C-alpha cells in the first residue's frame, strides 16, 4: 500500500512538473513540419524562391534585411507575422525604431500575391517570412536548410513590444544570453545567429556612443580597435543619423565566416558583437570558426534558424491565414 501511494504521489508530482515546464516553454512546435504545403499547395516553396531570387539578382543588398526581418518578427510575439501588420495610427511593430531600416517588404507582398493566385488562403504570411529568409541566404550562396512550415498568422501588432523583446546592438553579453534563453535559444544559437552580421549594414546612431562618449568622458570603447574606431569616426559624425556602414567591410554581400575574424580582431561594429568575446562559450565558437576550413558555421546557422523559427508559433486553429500580409482578414 505504501509503495502504491508513493507511485501515485510520484505520478502527480511529474504531472505538475510537466505542466509547469510547458507553461514556460517559449515554443509551440506542434503542427510544424517540413513540406507542410506539399499537398495543399505543392508549388508554394518554388513560388517564394522565384520571388526572392528575382529580387536578390536585382539588388543583392536585400539579403540582409530579409534575414533580419524574420529575426525581428520571431523575437516579438513569436514567428507569427506581426511585424508585417500596419495600423492607421502607426503604432505597429514596423514603425518601431529598430525596424525602420528594414527593407524588402514588397518582396513578401509579391510572394504572397503569387501564392494567393496559385492556392488562395493556404500559405500564411509567417511561413512566407521563414521561407524568404532561407531563400535570401541561398541566393547569396550562403547556407540552406529545410524550413518547417505550418505557422498561422497573428492578429496583433504593438510598437511598444519591440524594444522590450528585441536584442539591442548596445547589449552586453549577460543581457544577450538572458534574452536568447527567454526565447528557448542557447549561447551557441546566440553566436551563430550573430554570424548573420557577415552581411548587410549598420548605421551611425548604433555606434556613435562607442566612438565619442562611451563612459561619459568623451572617450571611445576600449574594446574597439583604435584604427577601426578612427576610420569609423571619419564616416560617422556625432550627429549623423543616416550613414550606412558595412557590417563586414569588404565582404558585406557575401555570407561567410569573416565576421568571426573581424570580431576576434576587436572590429565588430556593435557592442553586442564585441560582447561575444566576454563569454568563454561564445568566444570559443567564434575563434574556432574564423576560417572556412573545417568550419560548421553554415550547418550550425541552419540549425539555429530552425530553432528560432519555432518561437511562439501559432498552429492548428490559432490565428488565421491572412489574405494580405499587411492587414488582418
Tab-separated table of C-alpha atoms in Angstrom:
chain	number	residue	atom	x	y	z
A	1	UNK	CA	0.000	0.000	0.000
A	2	UNK	CA	2.824	2.374	0.888
A	3	UNK	CA	4.535	1.621	-2.430
A	4	UNK	CA	1.266	2.312	-4.268
A	5	UNK	CA	0.856	5.682	-2.523
A	6	UNK	CA	4.427	6.597	-3.399
A	7	UNK	CA	3.842	5.642	-7.031
A	8	UNK	CA	0.672	7.735	-7.199
A	9	UNK	CA	2.416	10.661	-5.490
A	10	UNK	CA	5.344	10.480	-7.943
A	11	UNK	CA	2.918	10.371	-10.859
A	12	UNK	CA	1.099	13.517	-9.745
A	13	UNK	CA	4.418	15.243	-8.982
A	14	UNK	CA	5.665	14.517	-12.500
A	15	UNK	CA	2.390	15.747	-13.960
A	16	UNK	CA	2.715	19.034	-12.054
A	17	UNK	CA	6.335	19.463	-13.168
A	18	UNK	CA	5.331	18.712	-16.756
A	19	UNK	CA	2.595	21.346	-16.656
A	20	UNK	CA	4.912	23.921	-15.132
A	21	UNK	CA	7.567	23.304	-17.757
A	22	UNK	CA	5.077	23.504	-20.597
A	23	UNK	CA	3.683	26.783	-19.264
A	24	UNK	CA	7.137	28.350	-19.529
A	25	UNK	CA	8.037	26.792	-22.876
A	26	UNK	CA	8.838	29.525	-25.415
A	27	UNK	CA	7.798	27.437	-28.394
A	28	UNK	CA	4.800	25.515	-29.617
A	29	UNK	CA	6.053	23.398	-32.500
A	30	UNK	CA	3.094	21.060	-32.722
A	31	UNK	CA	1.823	21.313	-36.283
A	32	UNK	CA	5.089	22.481	-37.856
A	33	UNK	CA	6.705	20.168	-40.360
A	34	UNK	CA	8.925	20.245	-43.418
A	35	UNK	CA	6.717	20.065	-46.513
A	36	UNK	CA	3.528	21.172	-44.751
A	37	UNK	CA	2.104	22.500	-48.050
A	38	UNK	CA	3.132	19.559	-50.246
A	39	UNK	CA	-0.492	18.527	-50.845
A	40	UNK	CA	-2.447	21.747	-50.334
A	41	UNK	CA	-0.081	23.977	-52.343
A	42	UNK	CA	2.735	21.892	-53.836
A	43	UNK	CA	4.346	24.822	-55.676
A	44	UNK	CA	4.433	27.069	-52.602
A	45	UNK	CA	8.156	26.940	-51.889
A	46	UNK	CA	9.079	27.287	-55.563
A	47	UNK	CA	6.867	30.374	-55.868
A	48	UNK	CA	8.538	32.034	-52.890
A	49	UNK	CA	12.005	31.090	-54.112
A	50	UNK	CA	11.320	32.602	-57.533
A	51	UNK	CA	10.241	35.917	-55.999
A	52	UNK	CA	13.301	36.047	-53.750
A	53	UNK	CA	15.861	35.113	-56.409
A	54	UNK	CA	14.476	37.698	-58.827
A	55	UNK	CA	14.747	40.406	-56.160
A	56	UNK	CA	18.234	39.427	-54.954
A	57	UNK	CA	19.533	39.252	-58.514
A	58	UNK	CA	18.472	42.879	-58.965
A	59	UNK	CA	19.702	44.025	-55.549
A	60	UNK	CA	21.955	41.675	-53.525
A	61	UNK	CA	21.898	44.069	-50.557
A	62	UNK	CA	18.304	42.975	-49.855
A	63	UNK	CA	19.529	39.655	-48.458
A	64	UNK	CA	20.480	41.035	-45.043
A	65	UNK	CA	17.249	42.960	-44.328
A	66	UNK	CA	15.168	39.959	-45.408
A	67	UNK	CA	17.082	37.800	-42.926
A	68	UNK	CA	16.717	40.437	-40.201
A	69	UNK	CA	13.003	40.673	-40.931
A	70	UNK	CA	12.445	37.076	-39.846
A	71	UNK	CA	14.630	37.535	-36.755
A	72	UNK	CA	12.785	40.725	-35.755
A	73	UNK	CA	9.412	39.055	-36.246
A	74	UNK	CA	10.244	35.935	-34.231
A	75	UNK	CA	11.625	37.772	-31.205
A	76	UNK	CA	8.451	39.854	-30.796
A	77	UNK	CA	5.289	37.806	-30.143
A	78	UNK	CA	6.873	34.808	-31.907
A	79	UNK	CA	7.132	33.832	-35.575
A	80	UNK	CA	3.576	34.809	-36.500
A	81	UNK	CA	3.971	37.713	-38.904
A	82	UNK	CA	3.030	40.558	-36.557
A	83	UNK	CA	5.949	42.580	-37.957
A	84	UNK	CA	4.157	42.797	-41.309
A	85	UNK	CA	0.910	44.311	-39.999
A	86	UNK	CA	0.251	48.016	-40.493
A	87	UNK	CA	-2.022	50.188	-38.335
A	88	UNK	CA	-3.532	53.536	-39.297
A	89	UNK	CA	-2.142	55.101	-36.118
A	90	UNK	CA	1.384	53.841	-36.956
A	91	UNK	CA	1.660	52.122	-33.551
A	92	UNK	CA	2.710	48.870	-35.189
A	93	UNK	CA	5.966	46.909	-34.931
A	94	UNK	CA	7.043	48.065	-38.363
A	95	UNK	CA	7.324	51.647	-37.092
A	96	UNK	CA	9.443	50.809	-34.037
A	97	UNK	CA	12.940	52.321	-34.215
A	98	UNK	CA	14.828	49.014	-34.726
A	99	UNK	CA	12.584	48.165	-37.688
A	100	UNK	CA	12.786	51.464	-39.570
A	101	UNK	CA	15.836	50.288	-41.540
A	102	UNK	CA	14.219	47.033	-42.672
A	103	UNK	CA	13.683	46.769	-46.421
A	104	UNK	CA	12.094	44.302	-48.789
A	105	UNK	CA	8.507	44.190	-47.572
A	106	UNK	CA	7.392	44.371	-51.204
A	107	UNK	CA	9.101	41.005	-51.787
A	108	UNK	CA	6.899	39.470	-49.095
A	109	UNK	CA	3.857	41.087	-50.731
A	110	UNK	CA	4.804	39.836	-54.199
A	111	UNK	CA	5.399	36.289	-52.998
A	112	UNK	CA	2.133	36.289	-51.067
A	113	UNK	CA	0.173	37.634	-54.066
A	114	UNK	CA	1.590	34.872	-56.267
A	115	UNK	CA	0.696	32.279	-53.632
A	116	UNK	CA	-2.865	33.600	-53.347
A	117	UNK	CA	-3.219	33.278	-57.109
A	118	UNK	CA	-1.949	29.685	-57.032
A	119	UNK	CA	-3.728	28.478	-53.873
A	120	UNK	CA	-5.904	31.076	-52.121
A	121	UNK	CA	-5.996	31.135	-48.327
A	122	UNK	CA	-3.473	28.349	-47.815
A	123	UNK	CA	0.036	29.719	-47.152
A	124	UNK	CA	0.492	32.027	-44.169
A	125	UNK	CA	2.500	35.240	-44.191
A	126	UNK	CA	4.572	33.969	-41.281
A	127	UNK	CA	5.612	30.962	-43.369
A	128	UNK	CA	6.445	33.281	-46.262
A	129	UNK	CA	8.806	35.157	-43.922
A	130	UNK	CA	10.504	31.916	-42.906
A	131	UNK	CA	10.922	30.746	-46.491
A	132	UNK	CA	12.131	34.135	-47.703
A	133	UNK	CA	14.864	34.233	-45.040
A	134	UNK	CA	16.187	30.847	-46.175
A	135	UNK	CA	15.944	31.629	-49.890
A	136	UNK	CA	17.652	35.015	-49.455
A	137	UNK	CA	20.685	33.259	-47.960
A	138	UNK	CA	20.621	30.654	-50.697
A	139	UNK	CA	20.555	33.397	-53.340
A	140	UNK	CA	23.750	34.802	-51.794
A	141	UNK	CA	25.434	31.380	-51.961
A	142	UNK	CA	25.061	31.134	-48.210
A	143	UNK	CA	23.670	28.305	-46.070
A	144	UNK	CA	20.475	26.451	-46.824
A	145	UNK	CA	18.199	24.457	-44.534
A	146	UNK	CA	14.856	22.698	-44.603
A	147	UNK	CA	12.188	25.129	-43.411
A	148	UNK	CA	9.455	23.845	-41.166
A	149	UNK	CA	6.091	25.289	-42.197
A	150	UNK	CA	2.550	25.223	-40.865
A	151	UNK	CA	2.550	28.538	-38.982
A	152	UNK	CA	-0.535	30.712	-38.842
A	153	UNK	CA	-0.649	34.490	-38.662
A	154	UNK	CA	-1.170	36.610	-35.576
A	155	UNK	CA	-3.825	39.275	-35.203
A	156	UNK	CA	-1.986	41.822	-33.065
A	157	UNK	CA	0.917	44.224	-33.555
A	158	UNK	CA	2.187	46.630	-30.899
A	159	UNK	CA	5.045	49.096	-31.296
A	160	UNK	CA	5.900	49.075	-27.579
A	161	UNK	CA	6.677	45.348	-27.574
A	162	UNK	CA	9.626	45.688	-29.939
A	163	UNK	CA	12.166	47.355	-27.645
A	164	UNK	CA	11.064	45.086	-24.799
A	165	UNK	CA	11.825	41.902	-26.735
A	166	UNK	CA	14.353	42.588	-29.485
A	167	UNK	CA	18.039	42.271	-28.561
A	168	UNK	CA	19.819	45.604	-28.800
A	169	UNK	CA	23.153	46.392	-30.513
A	170	UNK	CA	24.089	48.059	-27.197
A	171	UNK	CA	23.575	44.919	-25.093
A	172	UNK	CA	26.296	43.262	-23.012
A	173	UNK	CA	26.795	39.518	-23.036
A	174	UNK	CA	24.675	38.856	-19.925
A	175	UNK	CA	21.676	40.650	-21.417
A	176	UNK	CA	22.093	38.865	-24.733
A	177	UNK	CA	22.275	35.436	-23.114
A	178	UNK	CA	19.204	36.173	-20.986
A	179	UNK	CA	17.169	37.404	-23.955
A	180	UNK	CA	18.076	34.441	-26.109
A	181	UNK	CA	17.359	31.975	-23.307
A	182	UNK	CA	13.927	33.559	-22.819
A	183	UNK	CA	13.169	32.515	-26.395
A	184	UNK	CA	14.458	28.969	-25.981
A	185	UNK	CA	17.817	29.687	-27.632
A	186	UNK	CA	21.209	28.931	-26.075
A	187	UNK	CA	24.679	30.505	-26.185
A	188	UNK	CA	25.610	28.650	-29.330
A	189	UNK	CA	22.495	29.964	-31.063
A	190	UNK	CA	23.462	33.462	-29.904
A	191	UNK	CA	26.900	33.423	-31.509
A	192	UNK	CA	25.744	31.505	-34.602
A	193	UNK	CA	22.852	33.859	-35.333
A	194	UNK	CA	25.090	36.857	-34.630
A	195	UNK	CA	27.148	35.480	-37.508
A	196	UNK	CA	24.364	36.778	-39.736
A	197	UNK	CA	26.112	40.130	-39.337
A	198	UNK	CA	28.506	38.890	-42.001
A	199	UNK	CA	26.099	40.561	-44.463
A	200	UNK	CA	24.348	43.909	-44.505
A	201	UNK	CA	24.721	47.309	-42.915
A	202	UNK	CA	24.522	49.030	-39.572
A	203	UNK	CA	24.002	52.772	-39.132
A	204	UNK	CA	25.869	55.517	-37.320
A	205	UNK	CA	23.376	56.010	-34.436
A	206	UNK	CA	24.028	52.408	-33.414
A	207	UNK	CA	27.743	53.050	-32.802
A	208	UNK	CA	28.250	56.772	-32.027
A	209	UNK	CA	28.401	56.047	-28.294
A	210	UNK	CA	31.276	53.624	-28.944
A	211	UNK	CA	33.138	56.334	-30.844
A	212	UNK	CA	32.610	59.563	-28.927
A	213	UNK	CA	31.345	59.212	-25.385
A	214	UNK	CA	31.448	55.608	-24.239
A	215	UNK	CA	31.862	56.252	-20.479
A	216	UNK	CA	30.626	59.841	-20.435
A	217	UNK	CA	34.139	61.270	-20.623
A	218	UNK	CA	34.363	61.843	-24.382
A	219	UNK	CA	36.198	58.566	-24.938
A	220	UNK	CA	35.754	55.598	-27.247
A	221	UNK	CA	35.023	51.985	-26.358
A	222	UNK	CA	38.313	50.353	-25.250
A	223	UNK	CA	37.060	47.082	-26.746
A	224	UNK	CA	37.058	48.663	-30.212
A	225	UNK	CA	40.265	48.506	-32.265
A	226	UNK	CA	41.751	52.034	-32.283
A	227	UNK	CA	42.468	52.141	-36.033
A	228	UNK	CA	38.991	50.837	-36.819
A	229	UNK	CA	37.478	53.400	-34.434
A	230	UNK	CA	39.377	56.217	-36.185
A	231	UNK	CA	38.092	55.001	-39.547
A	232	UNK	CA	34.522	54.908	-38.256
A	233	UNK	CA	34.818	58.440	-36.824
A	234	UNK	CA	35.687	59.701	-40.294
A	235	UNK	CA	32.423	58.225	-41.568
A	236	UNK	CA	30.179	58.971	-38.575
A	237	UNK	CA	29.995	62.420	-37.043
A	238	UNK	CA	28.276	62.620	-33.630
A	239	UNK	CA	25.016	63.924	-35.113
A	240	UNK	CA	24.928	61.606	-38.149
A	241	UNK	CA	21.667	59.652	-38.195
A	242	UNK	CA	21.656	58.229	-41.712
A	243	UNK	CA	25.046	56.948	-42.908
A	244	UNK	CA	25.126	53.195	-43.523
A	245	UNK	CA	28.173	51.151	-42.506
A	246	UNK	CA	29.188	47.736	-43.796
A	247	UNK	CA	28.834	45.184	-41.008
A	248	UNK	CA	31.596	43.085	-42.550
A	249	UNK	CA	33.750	45.559	-44.534
A	250	UNK	CA	34.794	44.254	-47.923
A	251	UNK	CA	32.579	41.184	-47.588
A	252	UNK	CA	29.169	42.582	-46.654
A	253	UNK	CA	27.437	40.987	-49.661
A	254	UNK	CA	28.949	37.555	-49.030
A	255	UNK	CA	27.723	35.121	-46.396
A	256	UNK	CA	30.907	33.661	-44.895
A	257	UNK	CA	32.945	33.258	-41.700
A	258	UNK	CA	34.827	36.559	-41.999
A	259	UNK	CA	32.550	38.198	-39.388
A	260	UNK	CA	34.061	35.981	-36.695
A	261	UNK	CA	37.574	37.006	-37.684
A	262	UNK	CA	36.635	40.691	-37.501
A	263	UNK	CA	35.133	40.311	-34.039
A	264	UNK	CA	38.253	38.473	-32.846
A	265	UNK	CA	40.274	41.497	-34.017
A	266	UNK	CA	38.008	43.843	-31.998
A	267	UNK	CA	36.430	45.143	-35.200
A	268	UNK	CA	32.853	44.065	-34.640
A	269	UNK	CA	30.603	47.043	-35.373
A	270	UNK	CA	28.176	46.775	-32.456
A	271	UNK	CA	28.729	46.431	-28.726
A	272	UNK	CA	26.711	43.229	-28.996
A	273	UNK	CA	29.284	41.908	-31.471
A	274	UNK	CA	32.201	42.734	-29.178
A	275	UNK	CA	30.303	41.179	-26.267
A	276	UNK	CA	30.690	37.713	-27.811
A	277	UNK	CA	34.307	37.784	-26.609
A	278	UNK	CA	33.154	38.225	-22.993
A	279	UNK	CA	31.817	34.694	-22.549
A	280	UNK	CA	34.011	31.640	-22.835
A	281	UNK	CA	31.470	29.571	-24.750
A	282	UNK	CA	30.625	32.223	-27.360
A	283	UNK	CA	34.278	33.239	-27.659
A	284	UNK	CA	35.355	29.629	-28.172
A	285	UNK	CA	32.897	29.124	-31.029
A	286	UNK	CA	33.879	32.429	-32.609
A	287	UNK	CA	37.605	31.650	-32.581
A	288	UNK	CA	37.041	28.119	-33.861
A	289	UNK	CA	35.063	29.254	-36.900
A	290	UNK	CA	37.107	32.231	-38.102
A	291	UNK	CA	38.090	30.390	-41.272
A	292	UNK	CA	36.027	28.319	-43.690
A	293	UNK	CA	38.356	25.329	-43.457
A	294	UNK	CA	36.526	22.661	-41.432
A	295	UNK	CA	34.004	25.243	-40.174
A	296	UNK	CA	30.489	24.009	-39.376
A	297	UNK	CA	29.075	27.553	-39.357
A	298	UNK	CA	26.804	27.083	-42.394
A	299	UNK	CA	25.307	23.890	-40.960
A	300	UNK	CA	25.007	25.423	-37.491
A	301	UNK	CA	23.308	28.515	-38.894
A	302	UNK	CA	20.599	26.387	-40.466
A	303	UNK	CA	20.038	24.503	-37.204
A	304	UNK	CA	19.731	27.743	-35.224
A	305	UNK	CA	17.377	29.268	-37.799
A	306	UNK	CA	15.071	26.258	-37.484
A	307	UNK	CA	15.117	26.631	-33.679
A	308	UNK	CA	14.378	30.336	-33.939
A	309	UNK	CA	11.564	29.606	-36.382
A	310	UNK	CA	9.758	27.660	-33.652
A	311	UNK	CA	9.477	30.601	-31.232
A	312	UNK	CA	5.882	31.288	-30.201
A	313	UNK	CA	4.324	29.861	-33.364
A	314	UNK	CA	0.578	29.684	-33.905
A	315	UNK	CA	-0.653	26.427	-35.429
A	316	UNK	CA	-3.883	24.466	-35.852
A	317	UNK	CA	-6.852	26.797	-35.450
A	318	UNK	CA	-4.951	29.607	-33.698
A	319	UNK	CA	-4.627	32.907	-35.528
A	320	UNK	CA	-5.503	32.994	-39.213
A	321	UNK	CA	-4.043	32.781	-42.705
A	322	UNK	CA	-4.018	36.373	-43.924
A	323	UNK	CA	-5.031	37.169	-47.482
A	324	UNK	CA	-2.720	40.182	-47.460
A	325	UNK	CA	0.246	40.346	-45.132
A	326	UNK	CA	-0.137	43.997	-44.135
A	327	UNK	CA	-3.626	43.572	-42.653
A	328	UNK	CA	-5.762	41.056	-40.807
A	329	UNK	CA	-8.629	39.458	-42.712
